[in-house]
Amino acid sequence: MKLLLISPGWPKGRLWGELSFKFPSLSLAAIAAATPSHWDVSLCDENLEPVDFAAPADLVAITAMTPQAPRAYEIADLFRAQGVKVVMGGFHASNLPPEALLHVDAVVVGEGDLVWPRLVDDLEKGCLQPIYRPDAMIAMADLPIPRREIFAGKGYLLTNTLQTTRGCPFDCEFCSVTAFYGRKYRERPVDQVLAELEVLRKQNSFAFFVDDNLVANRRYALSLFSAMKGMGFKWLSHAPIDFAGDLELMRAAGESGCLGMFVGFESLDQESLVAMGKVTNQATSYLEQAKAFRDNGIGILGSFVLGSDGDTPAIFEPILRFCETARIEAAIFPILTPYPGTKVRERLEKEGRITSNDWRDYDMGHVNFIPRGMSPAELQAGHEWLNRSFYSFPSMYRRIFKLHRSVQVFGPMNFGFRSAIRRTGKRG
């Protein structure tokens, strides 16, 4: 029996479709690990290679985020036309299973680790069901080790991705994480994580923890960082900005090899932060907190959401100046996007403010709703100006061309984003 795992390509001409550095889908490697051993498993990542629709397969499994959904549906339709069964999972299909079922034979809603063996067994028996939904969240100690051998020869920048926790105790209005993984924060046993890291270390010394909030449980994170000290890893992950307030934990992260964290600043306006549910953020402390990151050798990939109800055209330049003053090593500037399953989508739908459900444009680079404080055109123009200005050579010089150990990661990242932004040109 043959299983073909597919990661659909990002739309070309969009930022995420133009980035030259590619990372693998850890969720597909986890599905591979949960597949019975008598199945032959292969991976096609359309961001790196074309889909071979003539490839022999008894089952095709696709995961997709919202802007990838239209392409995922095209791929599914073509395989089903040949009589191949197709299953889809991931954030988009989990939130809109009726839509996905117009194109696939079955949808996995939520975490697929528990239900995947049952789905495969049903397929073999000829009784595949349309919806597979786990009855409970998986115990983190039961997570199978991802089968990273499916990534071999694909040309990924890094295959040492791993997950130690799931869920987030916060519930920000624009975020789809809690709808998928829940608000209960769950941790893998530290000894299991260390054993996995020992194996990964044989490949290279870089690692990326895909956790949405690696430091939500202080005791767990401190135990992990302390145990990693001396392993020789250089690693990245995600943390809230108030991580800077725990100097012991931050020092332990730096000493264990942390070079950078994705940090959601989201806004410089405190009222906007409160409205979006970003309870950990105090905008008046941002400069001091950013300095604490740097002092511990940790760079920042910042995120600033554009288009909240309190935003006007006056927000764009102050964000750029703040980033340069704080020497934020890299940043993204997503336009507020009403993803299915989020609170912000529910609110904007009730207010009649959503203007498009073309999922291809749900890439954080297009305006799909009516803003309150500016026109859609002003929001679009401000987003593009920020991207170009932040990744201009003068801004890059002010932010990153100073001696700091995180430059080995963020230097190439800046040039990668700059090249991708230039390739996007004028958006369609």
Coordinates of C-alpha atoms in Angstrom, one line a residue, residues 131-418:
I131 CA -15.0 13.0 9.2
Y132 CA -12.3 11.9 11.6
R133 CA -12.2 13.9 14.8
P134 CA -10.3 12.8 17.9
D135 CA -12.3 12.4 21.1
A136 CA -9.5 14.0 23.2
M137 CA -6.2 15.8 22.8
I138 CA -3.3 13.4 22.5
A139 CA -1.1 12.8 25.5
M140 CA 2.2 14.5 24.6
A141 CA 4.2 11.5 25.9
D142 CA 2.4 9.4 23.2
L143 CA 3.6 11.6 20.3
P144 CA 5.4 9.4 17.7
I145 CA 8.8 10.6 16.6
P146 CA 8.4 12.2 13.2
R147 CA 9.7 10.3 10.2
R148 CA 12.1 12.9 8.9
E149 CA 13.6 10.5 6.4
I150 CA 10.7 11.6 4.1
F151 CA 12.5 15.0 3.9
A152 CA 15.7 13.5 2.4
G153 CA 16.9 15.0 -0.8
K154 CA 14.2 17.7 -0.9
G155 CA 16.5 20.7 -0.5
Y156 CA 15.1 22.1 2.7
L157 CA 17.1 24.7 4.5
L158 CA 16.6 22.9 7.8
T159 CA 15.0 19.6 8.7
N160 CA 15.7 19.7 12.4
T161 CA 12.2 20.9 13.4
L162 CA 10.5 19.5 16.5
Q163 CA 7.7 20.2 18.8
T164 CA 7.7 20.0 22.6
T165 CA 4.4 21.6 23.5
R166 CA 1.0 22.2 22.1
G167 CA -1.7 24.6 23.0
C168 CA -1.5 28.2 24.2
P169 CA -3.0 29.6 27.5
F170 CA -3.9 32.8 25.7
D171 CA -6.7 33.4 23.2
C172 CA -5.8 36.3 20.9
E173 CA -8.6 37.4 18.7
F174 CA -6.7 36.9 15.4
C175 CA -5.1 33.6 16.2
S176 CA -6.2 30.1 15.1
V177 CA -3.8 28.2 17.4
T178 CA -6.2 27.7 20.3
A179 CA -9.1 26.7 18.0
F180 CA -6.8 23.8 16.7
Y181 CA -4.7 22.8 19.7
G182 CA -6.8 24.1 22.6
R183 CA -6.0 26.5 25.4
K184 CA -4.7 23.7 27.7
Y185 CA -0.9 23.8 27.5
R186 CA 0.6 20.3 27.1
E187 CA 4.3 19.3 27.3
R188 CA 6.3 16.3 26.2
P189 CA 8.5 14.7 28.8
V190 CA 11.8 16.5 28.7
D191 CA 13.8 13.2 28.5
Q192 CA 11.9 12.4 25.3
V193 CA 12.8 15.8 23.8
L194 CA 16.4 15.3 24.7
A195 CA 16.5 11.9 23.2
E196 CA 15.1 13.3 19.9
L197 CA 17.7 16.2 20.0
E198 CA 20.5 13.7 20.4
V199 CA 19.4 12.1 17.1
L200 CA 19.0 15.4 15.4
R201 CA 22.4 16.5 16.5
K202 CA 23.9 13.9 14.1
Q203 CA 22.5 15.9 11.2
N204 CA 23.5 19.4 12.2
S205 CA 23.6 21.8 15.2
F206 CA 20.6 24.0 14.2
A207 CA 17.1 23.3 15.4
F208 CA 13.7 25.0 15.2
F209 CA 11.1 24.4 17.9
V210 CA 7.8 24.9 16.2
D211 CA 5.9 25.5 19.5
D212 CA 3.6 28.5 19.5
N213 CA 4.8 29.5 23.0
L214 CA 7.8 27.5 24.2
V215 CA 8.0 29.3 27.5
A216 CA 4.4 29.3 28.7
N217 CA 5.3 26.8 31.5
R218 CA 8.3 28.3 33.2
R219 CA 9.3 25.2 35.1
Y220 CA 9.2 23.0 32.0
A221 CA 11.1 25.5 29.9
L222 CA 13.8 26.0 32.5
S223 CA 14.2 22.3 32.8
L224 CA 14.5 21.9 29.1
F225 CA 17.0 24.8 28.6
S226 CA 19.1 23.7 31.5
A227 CA 19.4 20.1 30.1
M228 CA 20.2 21.5 26.6
K229 CA 23.1 23.5 27.9
G230 CA 26.3 22.1 26.5
M231 CA 24.6 20.1 23.7
G232 CA 26.0 22.6 21.1
F233 CA 22.6 23.5 19.5
K234 CA 21.8 26.8 17.9
W235 CA 18.0 27.1 17.9
L236 CA 15.0 29.2 17.3
S237 CA 11.4 29.2 18.5
H238 CA 8.5 31.4 19.6
A239 CA 8.0 33.4 22.8
P240 CA 5.8 36.3 24.0
I241 CA 7.5 39.6 24.7
D242 CA 7.1 39.3 28.4
F243 CA 9.6 36.5 28.3
A244 CA 12.1 39.4 28.8
G245 CA 10.8 39.8 32.3
D246 CA 12.2 36.5 33.5
L247 CA 15.9 37.0 33.4
E248 CA 16.8 33.6 34.8
L249 CA 14.8 31.8 32.1
M250 CA 16.0 34.1 29.4
R251 CA 19.6 33.5 30.5
A252 CA 19.1 29.8 30.5
A253 CA 17.6 30.0 27.0
G254 CA 20.6 31.9 25.7
E255 CA 23.1 29.6 27.4
S256 CA 21.4 26.6 25.8
G257 CA 21.9 28.1 22.3
C258 CA 18.9 30.1 21.6
L259 CA 19.7 32.6 18.8
G260 CA 16.3 34.0 18.1
M261 CA 12.6 34.0 19.0
F262 CA 9.5 34.9 17.0
V263 CA 7.8 37.6 19.1
G264 CA 4.4 39.0 18.6
F265 CA 4.5 42.8 19.3
E266 CA 1.3 43.2 17.2
S267 CA 0.8 46.9 18.0
L268 CA 2.4 49.9 19.6
D269 CA -1.0 51.1 20.8
Q270 CA -2.1 49.6 24.2
E271 CA -5.8 50.0 23.5
S272 CA -5.4 47.9 20.3
L273 CA -3.5 45.3 22.3
V274 CA -6.3 45.0 24.8
A275 CA -8.9 44.8 22.1
M276 CA -7.1 41.9 20.4
G277 CA -6.6 40.0 23.7
K278 CA -2.8 40.4 23.7
V279 CA -2.7 40.4 27.5
T280 CA 1.0 39.8 27.9
N281 CA 2.1 43.0 26.0
Q282 CA 2.8 46.4 27.5
A283 CA 3.8 48.7 24.6
T284 CA 5.6 51.1 26.9
S285 CA 8.0 48.3 27.9
Y286 CA 8.9 47.2 24.4
L287 CA 12.2 49.0 24.1
E288 CA 13.5 47.7 27.4
Q289 CA 12.2 44.2 26.7
A290 CA 13.9 44.1 23.3
K291 CA 17.2 45.1 24.9
A292 CA 16.8 42.2 27.3
F293 CA 16.6 39.8 24.4
R294 CA 19.7 41.2 22.8
D295 CA 21.6 41.2 26.1
N296 CA 21.1 37.5 26.3
G297 CA 22.2 36.8 22.7
I298 CA 18.7 36.3 21.5
G299 CA 17.5 38.1 18.3
I300 CA 13.9 38.9 17.5
L301 CA 11.7 38.1 14.5
G302 CA 8.9 40.5 15.4
S303 CA 5.4 40.6 14.2
F304 CA 3.1 43.6 13.9
V305 CA -0.5 43.1 12.9
L306 CA -1.8 45.9 10.6
G307 CA -5.4 46.9 10.3
S308 CA -6.9 46.7 13.8
D309 CA -9.8 49.0 14.5
G310 CA -7.6 51.6 16.2
D311 CA -5.1 51.7 13.4
T312 CA -4.9 54.7 11.0
P313 CA -2.4 55.6 8.3
A314 CA -0.3 57.2 11.0
I315 CA 0.8 53.8 12.4
F316 CA 3.2 52.8 9.7
E317 CA 6.2 55.1 10.2
P318 CA 6.3 54.8 14.0
I319 CA 6.5 51.0 13.6
L320 CA 9.5 51.3 11.3
R321 CA 11.2 53.8 13.6
F322 CA 10.5 51.6 16.7
C323 CA 12.0 48.6 14.9
E324 CA 15.1 50.5 14.0
T325 CA 15.5 52.0 17.4
A326 CA 15.0 48.7 19.1
R327 CA 17.2 47.0 16.5
I328 CA 14.6 44.3 15.8
E329 CA 16.6 41.9 13.7
A330 CA 13.8 40.8 11.4
A331 CA 10.0 41.4 11.2
I332 CA 6.9 40.6 9.4
F333 CA 4.0 43.0 9.0
P334 CA 0.8 40.9 8.4
I335 CA -2.4 42.5 7.5
L336 CA -5.1 41.5 9.9
T337 CA -6.6 38.4 8.3
P338 CA -10.0 36.9 9.3
Y339 CA -9.1 33.2 9.1
P340 CA -11.8 30.7 9.5
G341 CA -12.2 29.6 13.1
T342 CA -10.9 32.8 14.6
K343 CA -12.8 35.2 16.8
V344 CA -11.9 38.1 14.6
R345 CA -13.6 36.4 11.6
E346 CA -16.7 35.8 13.7
R347 CA -16.8 39.5 14.7
L348 CA -16.2 40.9 11.3
E349 CA -18.8 38.6 9.8
K350 CA -21.4 39.9 12.3
E351 CA -20.4 43.4 11.4
G352 CA -20.6 42.8 7.6
R353 CA -17.0 43.9 7.1
I354 CA -15.5 40.9 5.2
T355 CA -15.1 41.7 1.6
S356 CA -13.5 38.5 0.1
N357 CA -13.4 34.8 0.7
D358 CA -10.9 34.2 -2.0
W359 CA -8.6 32.0 0.2
R360 CA -5.6 32.7 -2.0
D361 CA -5.6 36.2 -0.7
Y362 CA -5.7 35.1 2.9
D363 CA -1.8 35.2 2.9
M364 CA -1.5 38.1 5.4
G365 CA -0.5 40.3 2.4
H366 CA -4.0 41.3 1.1
V367 CA -6.9 43.2 2.7
N368 CA -10.0 41.1 2.9
F369 CA -12.1 43.3 5.2
I370 CA -13.2 46.9 5.6
P371 CA -10.9 48.6 8.1
R372 CA -12.3 51.3 10.5
G373 CA -9.4 53.8 10.6
M374 CA -8.3 53.8 7.0
S375 CA -9.4 52.7 3.5
P376 CA -8.4 49.2 2.3
A377 CA -6.1 50.9 -0.2
E378 CA -4.3 52.8 2.5
L379 CA -3.9 49.6 4.6
Q380 CA -2.5 47.8 1.6
A381 CA -0.1 50.6 0.7
G382 CA 1.1 50.9 4.3
H383 CA 1.8 47.2 4.5
E384 CA 3.8 47.3 1.3
W385 CA 5.7 50.5 2.3
L386 CA 6.6 48.9 5.7
N387 CA 8.0 45.8 4.0
R388 CA 10.1 47.7 1.5
S389 CA 11.3 50.2 4.0
F390 CA 12.2 47.7 6.7
Y391 CA 14.1 45.5 4.3
S392 CA 15.9 48.4 2.6
F393 CA 19.7 48.5 2.9
P394 CA 19.7 51.6 5.2
S395 CA 17.3 49.9 7.6
M396 CA 19.1 46.6 7.5
Y397 CA 22.4 48.4 8.3
R398 CA 20.8 50.2 11.3
R399 CA 19.3 47.0 12.7
I400 CA 21.7 44.1 12.0
F401 CA 25.2 45.3 11.0
K402 CA 26.6 45.3 14.5
L403 CA 28.4 42.5 16.2
H404 CA 25.8 40.1 17.7
R405 CA 25.8 36.3 17.6
S406 CA 22.2 36.2 16.2
V407 CA 23.4 37.9 13.0
Q408 CA 24.4 34.4 11.7
V409 CA 20.7 33.7 11.4
F410 CA 19.1 37.1 10.9
G411 CA 21.6 38.4 8.4
P412 CA 20.7 35.7 5.8
M413 CA 17.0 36.0 6.8
N414 CA 17.0 39.8 6.0
F415 CA 18.5 39.2 2.6
G416 CA 16.0 36.4 2.0
F417 CA 13.0 38.5 2.9
R418 CA 14.4 41.4 0.9

